[in-house]
Coordinates of N, CA and C in Angstrom, one line a residue:
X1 N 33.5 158.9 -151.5 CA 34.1 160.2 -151.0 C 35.4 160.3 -151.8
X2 N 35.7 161.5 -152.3 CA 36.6 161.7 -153.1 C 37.5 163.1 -152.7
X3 N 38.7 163.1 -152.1 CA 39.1 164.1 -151.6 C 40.6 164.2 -152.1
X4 N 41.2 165.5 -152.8 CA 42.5 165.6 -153.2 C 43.0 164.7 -153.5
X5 N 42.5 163.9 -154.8 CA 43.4 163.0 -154.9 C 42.9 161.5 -154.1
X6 N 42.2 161.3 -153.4 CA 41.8 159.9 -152.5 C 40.8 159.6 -152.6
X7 N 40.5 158.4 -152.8 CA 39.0 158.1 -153.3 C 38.8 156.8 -151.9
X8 N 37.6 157.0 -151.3 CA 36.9 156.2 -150.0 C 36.1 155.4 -151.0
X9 N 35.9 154.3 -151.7 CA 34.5 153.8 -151.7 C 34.0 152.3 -150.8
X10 N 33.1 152.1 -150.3 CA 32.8 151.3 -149.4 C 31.3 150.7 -149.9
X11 N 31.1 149.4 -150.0 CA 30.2 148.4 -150.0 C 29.5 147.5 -148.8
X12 N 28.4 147.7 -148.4 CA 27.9 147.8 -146.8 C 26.2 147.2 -147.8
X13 N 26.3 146.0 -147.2 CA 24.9 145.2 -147.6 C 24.6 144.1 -146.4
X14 N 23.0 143.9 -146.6 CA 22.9 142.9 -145.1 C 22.1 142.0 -146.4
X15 N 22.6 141.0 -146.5 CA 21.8 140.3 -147.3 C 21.1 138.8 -146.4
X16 N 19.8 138.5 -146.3 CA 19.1 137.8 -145.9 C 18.4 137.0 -146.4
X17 N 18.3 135.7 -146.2 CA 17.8 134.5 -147.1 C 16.5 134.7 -146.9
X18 N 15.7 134.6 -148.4 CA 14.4 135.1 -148.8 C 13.3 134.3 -147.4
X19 N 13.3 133.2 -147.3 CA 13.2 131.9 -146.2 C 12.8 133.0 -144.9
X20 N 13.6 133.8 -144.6 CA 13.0 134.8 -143.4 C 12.8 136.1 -143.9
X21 N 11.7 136.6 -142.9 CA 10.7 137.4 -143.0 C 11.4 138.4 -141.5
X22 N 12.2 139.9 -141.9 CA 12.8 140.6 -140.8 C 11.9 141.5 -140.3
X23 N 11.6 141.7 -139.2 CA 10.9 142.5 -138.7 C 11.1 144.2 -139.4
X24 N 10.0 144.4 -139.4 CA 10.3 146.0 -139.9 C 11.3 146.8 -139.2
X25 N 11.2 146.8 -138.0 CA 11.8 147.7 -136.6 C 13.4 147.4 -136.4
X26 N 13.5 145.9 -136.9 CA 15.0 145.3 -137.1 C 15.7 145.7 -138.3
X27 N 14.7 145.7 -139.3 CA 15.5 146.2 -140.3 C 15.7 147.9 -140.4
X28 N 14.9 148.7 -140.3 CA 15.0 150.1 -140.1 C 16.4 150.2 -139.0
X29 N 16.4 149.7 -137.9 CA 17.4 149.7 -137.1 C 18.6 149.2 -138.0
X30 N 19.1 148.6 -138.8 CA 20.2 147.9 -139.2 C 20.9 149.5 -140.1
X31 N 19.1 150.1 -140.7 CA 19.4 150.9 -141.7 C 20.0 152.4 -140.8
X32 N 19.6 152.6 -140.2 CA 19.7 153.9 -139.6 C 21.2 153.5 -138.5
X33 N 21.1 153.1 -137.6 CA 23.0 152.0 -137.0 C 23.5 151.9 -137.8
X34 N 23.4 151.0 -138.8 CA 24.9 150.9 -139.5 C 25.0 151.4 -140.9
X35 N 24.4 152.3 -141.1 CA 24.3 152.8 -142.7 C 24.1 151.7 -144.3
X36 N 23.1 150.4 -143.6 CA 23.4 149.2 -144.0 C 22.2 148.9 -144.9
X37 N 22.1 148.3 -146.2 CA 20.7 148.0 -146.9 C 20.5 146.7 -146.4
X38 N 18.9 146.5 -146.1 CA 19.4 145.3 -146.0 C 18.4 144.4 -147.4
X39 N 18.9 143.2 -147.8 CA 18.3 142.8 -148.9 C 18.1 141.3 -148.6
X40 N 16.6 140.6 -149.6 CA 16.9 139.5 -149.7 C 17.0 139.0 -150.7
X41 N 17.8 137.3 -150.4 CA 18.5 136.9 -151.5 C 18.3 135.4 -151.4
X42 N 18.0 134.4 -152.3 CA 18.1 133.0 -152.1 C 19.4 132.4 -151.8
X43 N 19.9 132.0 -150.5 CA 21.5 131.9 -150.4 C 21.1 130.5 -150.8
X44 N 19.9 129.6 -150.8 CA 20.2 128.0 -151.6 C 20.6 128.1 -153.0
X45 N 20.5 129.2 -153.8 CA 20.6 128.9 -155.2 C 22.2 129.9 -154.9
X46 N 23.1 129.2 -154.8 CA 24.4 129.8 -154.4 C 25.2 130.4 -155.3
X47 N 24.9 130.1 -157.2 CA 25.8 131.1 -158.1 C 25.0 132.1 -158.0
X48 N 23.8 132.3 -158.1 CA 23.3 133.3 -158.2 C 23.1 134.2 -157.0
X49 N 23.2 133.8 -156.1 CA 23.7 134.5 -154.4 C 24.8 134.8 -154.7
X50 N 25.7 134.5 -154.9 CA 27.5 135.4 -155.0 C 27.1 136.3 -156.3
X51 N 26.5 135.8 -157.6 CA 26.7 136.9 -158.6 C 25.7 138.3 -158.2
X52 N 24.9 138.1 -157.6 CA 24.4 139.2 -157.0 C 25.4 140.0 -156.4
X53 N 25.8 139.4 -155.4 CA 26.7 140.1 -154.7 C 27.9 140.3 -154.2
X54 N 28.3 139.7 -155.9 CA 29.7 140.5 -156.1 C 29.3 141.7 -157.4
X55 N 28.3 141.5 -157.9 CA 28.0 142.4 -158.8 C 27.6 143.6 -158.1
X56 N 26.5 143.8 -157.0 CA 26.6 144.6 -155.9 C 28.1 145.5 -155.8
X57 N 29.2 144.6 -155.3 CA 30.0 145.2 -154.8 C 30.9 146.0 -156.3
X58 N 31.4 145.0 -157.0 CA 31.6 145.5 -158.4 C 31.2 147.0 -158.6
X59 N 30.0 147.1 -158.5 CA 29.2 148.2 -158.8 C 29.6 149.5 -157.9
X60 N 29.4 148.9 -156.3 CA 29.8 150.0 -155.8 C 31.2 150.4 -155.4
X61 N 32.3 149.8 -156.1 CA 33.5 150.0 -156.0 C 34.1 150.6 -157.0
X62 N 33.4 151.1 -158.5 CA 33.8 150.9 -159.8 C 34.5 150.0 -160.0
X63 N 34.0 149.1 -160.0 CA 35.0 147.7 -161.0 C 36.5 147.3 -160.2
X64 N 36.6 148.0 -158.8 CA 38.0 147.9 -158.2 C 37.9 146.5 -157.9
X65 N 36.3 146.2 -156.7 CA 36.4 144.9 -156.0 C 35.9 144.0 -157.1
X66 N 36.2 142.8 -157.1 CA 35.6 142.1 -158.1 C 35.6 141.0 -157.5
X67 N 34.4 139.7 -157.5 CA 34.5 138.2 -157.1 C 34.7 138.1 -156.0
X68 N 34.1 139.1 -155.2 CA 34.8 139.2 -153.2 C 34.0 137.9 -152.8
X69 N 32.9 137.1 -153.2 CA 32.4 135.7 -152.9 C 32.3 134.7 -153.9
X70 N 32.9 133.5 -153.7 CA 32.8 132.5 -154.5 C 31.3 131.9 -153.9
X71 N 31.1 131.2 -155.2 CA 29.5 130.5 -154.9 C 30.2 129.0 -153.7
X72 N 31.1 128.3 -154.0 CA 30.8 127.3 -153.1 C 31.8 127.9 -151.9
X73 N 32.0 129.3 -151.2 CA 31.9 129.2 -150.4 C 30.7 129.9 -149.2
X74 N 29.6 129.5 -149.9 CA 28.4 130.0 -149.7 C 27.9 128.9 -148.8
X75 N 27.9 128.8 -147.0 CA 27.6 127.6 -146.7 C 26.0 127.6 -146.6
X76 N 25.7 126.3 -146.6 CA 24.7 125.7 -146.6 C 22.9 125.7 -145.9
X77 N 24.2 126.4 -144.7 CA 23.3 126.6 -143.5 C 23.2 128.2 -143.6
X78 N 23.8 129.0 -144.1 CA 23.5 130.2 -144.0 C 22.4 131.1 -144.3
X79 N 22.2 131.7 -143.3 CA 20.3 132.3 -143.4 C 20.9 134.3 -143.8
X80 N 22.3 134.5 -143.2 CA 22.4 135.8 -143.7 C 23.7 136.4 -143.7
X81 N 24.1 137.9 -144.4 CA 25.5 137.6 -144.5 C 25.6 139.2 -144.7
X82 N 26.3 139.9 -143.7 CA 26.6 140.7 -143.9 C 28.1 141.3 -144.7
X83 N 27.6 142.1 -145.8 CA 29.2 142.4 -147.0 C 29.6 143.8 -146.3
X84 N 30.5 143.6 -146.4 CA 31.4 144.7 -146.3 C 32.4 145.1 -147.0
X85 N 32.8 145.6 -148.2 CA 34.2 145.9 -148.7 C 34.5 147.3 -149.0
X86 N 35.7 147.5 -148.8 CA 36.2 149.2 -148.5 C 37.5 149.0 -149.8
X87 N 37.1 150.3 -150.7 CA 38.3 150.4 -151.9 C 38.6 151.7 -151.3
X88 N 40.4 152.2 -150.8 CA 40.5 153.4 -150.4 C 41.6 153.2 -151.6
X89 N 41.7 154.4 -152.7 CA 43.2 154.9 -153.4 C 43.6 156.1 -153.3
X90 N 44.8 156.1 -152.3 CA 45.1 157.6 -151.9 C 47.1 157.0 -152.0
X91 N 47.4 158.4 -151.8 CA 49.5 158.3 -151.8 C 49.5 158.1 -150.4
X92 N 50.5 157.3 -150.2 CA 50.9 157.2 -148.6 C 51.8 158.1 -148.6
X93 N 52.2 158.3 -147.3 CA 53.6 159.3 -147.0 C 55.0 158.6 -147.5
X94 N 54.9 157.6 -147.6 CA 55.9 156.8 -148.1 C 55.5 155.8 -149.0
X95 N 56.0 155.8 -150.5 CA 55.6 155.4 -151.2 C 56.6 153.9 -151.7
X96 N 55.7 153.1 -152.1 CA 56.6 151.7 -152.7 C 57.8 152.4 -154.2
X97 N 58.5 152.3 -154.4 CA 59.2 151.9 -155.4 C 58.9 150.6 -156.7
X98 N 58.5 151.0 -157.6 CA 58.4 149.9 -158.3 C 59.0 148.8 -159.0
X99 N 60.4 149.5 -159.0 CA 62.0 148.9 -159.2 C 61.8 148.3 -157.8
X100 N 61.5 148.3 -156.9 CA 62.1 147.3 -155.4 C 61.5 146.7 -155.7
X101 N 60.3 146.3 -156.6 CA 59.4 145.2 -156.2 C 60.1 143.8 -156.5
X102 N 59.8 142.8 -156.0 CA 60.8 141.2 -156.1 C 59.1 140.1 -156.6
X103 N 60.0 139.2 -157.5 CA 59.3 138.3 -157.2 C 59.5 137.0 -156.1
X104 N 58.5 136.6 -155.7 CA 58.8 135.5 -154.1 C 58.0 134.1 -154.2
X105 N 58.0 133.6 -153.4 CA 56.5 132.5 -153.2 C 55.7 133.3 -151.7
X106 N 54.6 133.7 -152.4 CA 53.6 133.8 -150.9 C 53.2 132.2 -150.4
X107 N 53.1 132.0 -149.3 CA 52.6 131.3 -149.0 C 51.3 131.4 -148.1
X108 N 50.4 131.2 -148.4 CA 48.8 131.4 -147.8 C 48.2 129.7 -147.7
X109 N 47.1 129.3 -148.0 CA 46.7 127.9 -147.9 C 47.9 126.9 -148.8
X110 N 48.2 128.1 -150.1 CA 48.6 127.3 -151.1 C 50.1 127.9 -151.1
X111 N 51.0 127.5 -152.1 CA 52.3 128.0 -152.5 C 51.8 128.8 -153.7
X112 N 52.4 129.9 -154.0 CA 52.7 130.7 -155.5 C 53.7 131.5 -155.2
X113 N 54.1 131.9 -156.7 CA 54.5 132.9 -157.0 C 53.9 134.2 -157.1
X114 N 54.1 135.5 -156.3 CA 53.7 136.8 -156.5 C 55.0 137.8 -156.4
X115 N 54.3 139.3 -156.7 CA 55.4 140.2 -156.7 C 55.0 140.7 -155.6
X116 N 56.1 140.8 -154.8 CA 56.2 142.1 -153.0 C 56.6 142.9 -153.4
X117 N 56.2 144.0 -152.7 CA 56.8 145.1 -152.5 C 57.7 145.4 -151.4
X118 N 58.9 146.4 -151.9 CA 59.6 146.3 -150.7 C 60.4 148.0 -150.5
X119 N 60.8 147.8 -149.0 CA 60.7 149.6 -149.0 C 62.0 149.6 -147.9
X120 N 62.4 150.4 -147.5 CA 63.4 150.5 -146.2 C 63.3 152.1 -146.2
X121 N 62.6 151.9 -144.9 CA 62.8 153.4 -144.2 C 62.7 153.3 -142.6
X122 N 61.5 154.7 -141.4 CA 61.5 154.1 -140.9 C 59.3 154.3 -140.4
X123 N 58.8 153.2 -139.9 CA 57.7 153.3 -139.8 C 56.9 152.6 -138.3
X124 N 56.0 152.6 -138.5 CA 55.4 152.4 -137.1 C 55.1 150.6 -137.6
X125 N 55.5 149.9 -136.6 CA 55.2 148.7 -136.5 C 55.1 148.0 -135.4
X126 N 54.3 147.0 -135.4 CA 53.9 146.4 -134.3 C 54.2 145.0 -134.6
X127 N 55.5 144.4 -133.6 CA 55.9 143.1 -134.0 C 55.2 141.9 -132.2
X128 N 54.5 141.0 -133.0 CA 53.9 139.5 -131.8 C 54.7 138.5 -132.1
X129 N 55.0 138.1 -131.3 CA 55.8 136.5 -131.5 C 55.0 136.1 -131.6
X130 N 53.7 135.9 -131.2 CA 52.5 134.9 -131.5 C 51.6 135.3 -132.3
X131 N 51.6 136.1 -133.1 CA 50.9 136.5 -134.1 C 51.3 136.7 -135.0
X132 N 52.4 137.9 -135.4 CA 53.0 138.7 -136.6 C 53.1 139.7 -136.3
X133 N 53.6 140.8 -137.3 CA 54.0 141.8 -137.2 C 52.9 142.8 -138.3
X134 N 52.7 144.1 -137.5 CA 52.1 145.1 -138.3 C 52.3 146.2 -138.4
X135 N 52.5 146.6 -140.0 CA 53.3 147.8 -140.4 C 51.8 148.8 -141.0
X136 N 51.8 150.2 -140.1 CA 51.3 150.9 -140.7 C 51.5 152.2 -140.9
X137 N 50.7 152.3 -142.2 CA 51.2 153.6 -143.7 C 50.2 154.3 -143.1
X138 N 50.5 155.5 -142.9 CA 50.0 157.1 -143.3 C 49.7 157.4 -144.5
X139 N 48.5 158.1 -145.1 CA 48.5 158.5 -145.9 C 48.8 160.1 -146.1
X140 N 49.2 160.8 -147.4 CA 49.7 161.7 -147.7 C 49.0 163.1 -147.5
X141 N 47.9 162.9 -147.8 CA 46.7 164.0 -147.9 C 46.5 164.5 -146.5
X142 N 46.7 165.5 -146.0 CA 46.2 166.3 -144.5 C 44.8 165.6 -144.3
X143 N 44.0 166.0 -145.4 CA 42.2 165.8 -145.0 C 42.2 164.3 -145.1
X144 N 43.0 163.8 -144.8 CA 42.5 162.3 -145.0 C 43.5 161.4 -143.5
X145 N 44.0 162.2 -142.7 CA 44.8 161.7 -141.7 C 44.3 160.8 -140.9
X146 N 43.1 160.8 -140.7 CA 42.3 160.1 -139.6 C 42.3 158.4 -140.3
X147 N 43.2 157.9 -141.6 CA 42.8 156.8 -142.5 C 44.3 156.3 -142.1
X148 N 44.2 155.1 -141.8 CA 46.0 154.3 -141.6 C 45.9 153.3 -142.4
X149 N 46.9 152.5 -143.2 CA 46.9 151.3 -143.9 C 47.2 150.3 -143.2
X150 N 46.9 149.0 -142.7 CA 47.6 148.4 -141.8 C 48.1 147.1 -142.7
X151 N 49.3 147.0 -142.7 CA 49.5 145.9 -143.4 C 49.4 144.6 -142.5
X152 N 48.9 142.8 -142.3 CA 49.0 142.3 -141.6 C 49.9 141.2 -142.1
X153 N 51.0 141.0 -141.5 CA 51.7 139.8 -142.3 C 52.5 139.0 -140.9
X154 N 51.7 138.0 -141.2 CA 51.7 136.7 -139.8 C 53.1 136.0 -139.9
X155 N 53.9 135.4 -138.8 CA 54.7 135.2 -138.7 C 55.1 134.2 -139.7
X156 N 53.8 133.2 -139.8 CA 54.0 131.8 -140.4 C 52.5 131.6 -141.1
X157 N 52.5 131.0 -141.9 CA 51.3 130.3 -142.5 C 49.9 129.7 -141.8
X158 N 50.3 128.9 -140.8 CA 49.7 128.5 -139.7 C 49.4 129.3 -138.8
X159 N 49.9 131.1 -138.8 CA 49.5 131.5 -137.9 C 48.1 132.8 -138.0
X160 N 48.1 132.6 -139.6 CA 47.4 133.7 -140.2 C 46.1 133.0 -139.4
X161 N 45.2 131.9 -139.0 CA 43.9 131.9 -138.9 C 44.1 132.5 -137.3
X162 N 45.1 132.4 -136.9 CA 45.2 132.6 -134.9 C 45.0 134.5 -135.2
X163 N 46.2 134.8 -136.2 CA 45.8 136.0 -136.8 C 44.5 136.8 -136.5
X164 N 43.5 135.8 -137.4 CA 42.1 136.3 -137.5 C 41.6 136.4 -137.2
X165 N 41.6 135.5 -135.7 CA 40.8 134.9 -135.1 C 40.9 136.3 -133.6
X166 N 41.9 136.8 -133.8 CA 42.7 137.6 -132.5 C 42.0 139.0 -133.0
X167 N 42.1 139.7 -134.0 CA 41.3 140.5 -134.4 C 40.1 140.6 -134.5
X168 N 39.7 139.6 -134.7 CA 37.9 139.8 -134.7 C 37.4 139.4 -133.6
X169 N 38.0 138.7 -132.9 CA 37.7 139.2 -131.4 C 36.7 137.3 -130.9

């Protein structure tokens, strides 16, 4: 979807290990619920399960998403795997500065070096002592209001999995 300037594209696959046989009536339902293909795929032969489907996504992102699954983290036991990835490029109401950007150490599993962005105004945020804090962007375009950016950035390192765990419920 492409509107004034904003582009929605979304990647929505149910990929199932060749090994099972889906009922017709389960898969039609997946298709017609959740706007979802569903496909099968050998998840034992595991490069070739991720290069499918990141080429998949590749494809239907133009070239934005890339490598969204590594082969070894393709577990062992897995019989199916629903993808999902969303590329939105639209202006927020408030835009980064590219001069503010800094370089830092992110810290995630590992230590590096990356560039932040950084902004001072004033915005909607939602601060957890036990979670983190979340800042969310408006986007610019009227026809596109109903779309928020939610940034999520966890208090600490250690707290990003409590994080994810809280959200997905």
């Amino acid at each position: 979807v492409a509107r004034k300037g904003v582009v929605f594209k979304s990647a929505n696959r149910f990929y199932v290990d060749d090994s099972i046989a889906l009922k017709s009536d389960y898969q039609k339902h997946m298709e017609d619920k959740y706007n979802v293909q569903v496909e099968n795929l050998n998840l034992r032969s595991k490069v070739e399960a991720a290069n499918k489907i990141n080429n998949f996504v590749e494809g239907a992102t133009d070239g934005k998403i890339k490598n969204l699954v590594k082969s070894e983290e393709i577990d062992d036991d897995a019989k199916s795997y629903l993808i999902n990835a969303i590329y939105i490029l639209g202006k927020w109401n408030s835009s980064f500065d590219k001069n503010d950007t800094f370089e830092g150490i992110f810290e995630g599993h590992t230590k590096r070096k990356n560039d932040f962005m950084n902004i001072t105004g004033r915005f909607n945020v939602n601060m957890n002592k036990d979670y983190g804090t979340v800042l969310i962007l408006d986007y610019k375009d009227p026809n596109f209001n109903n779309f928020f950016f939610f940034f999520l950035m966890p208090n600490e390192c250690s707290n990003l999995e409590n994080m994810r765990r809280e959200i997905t419920g």
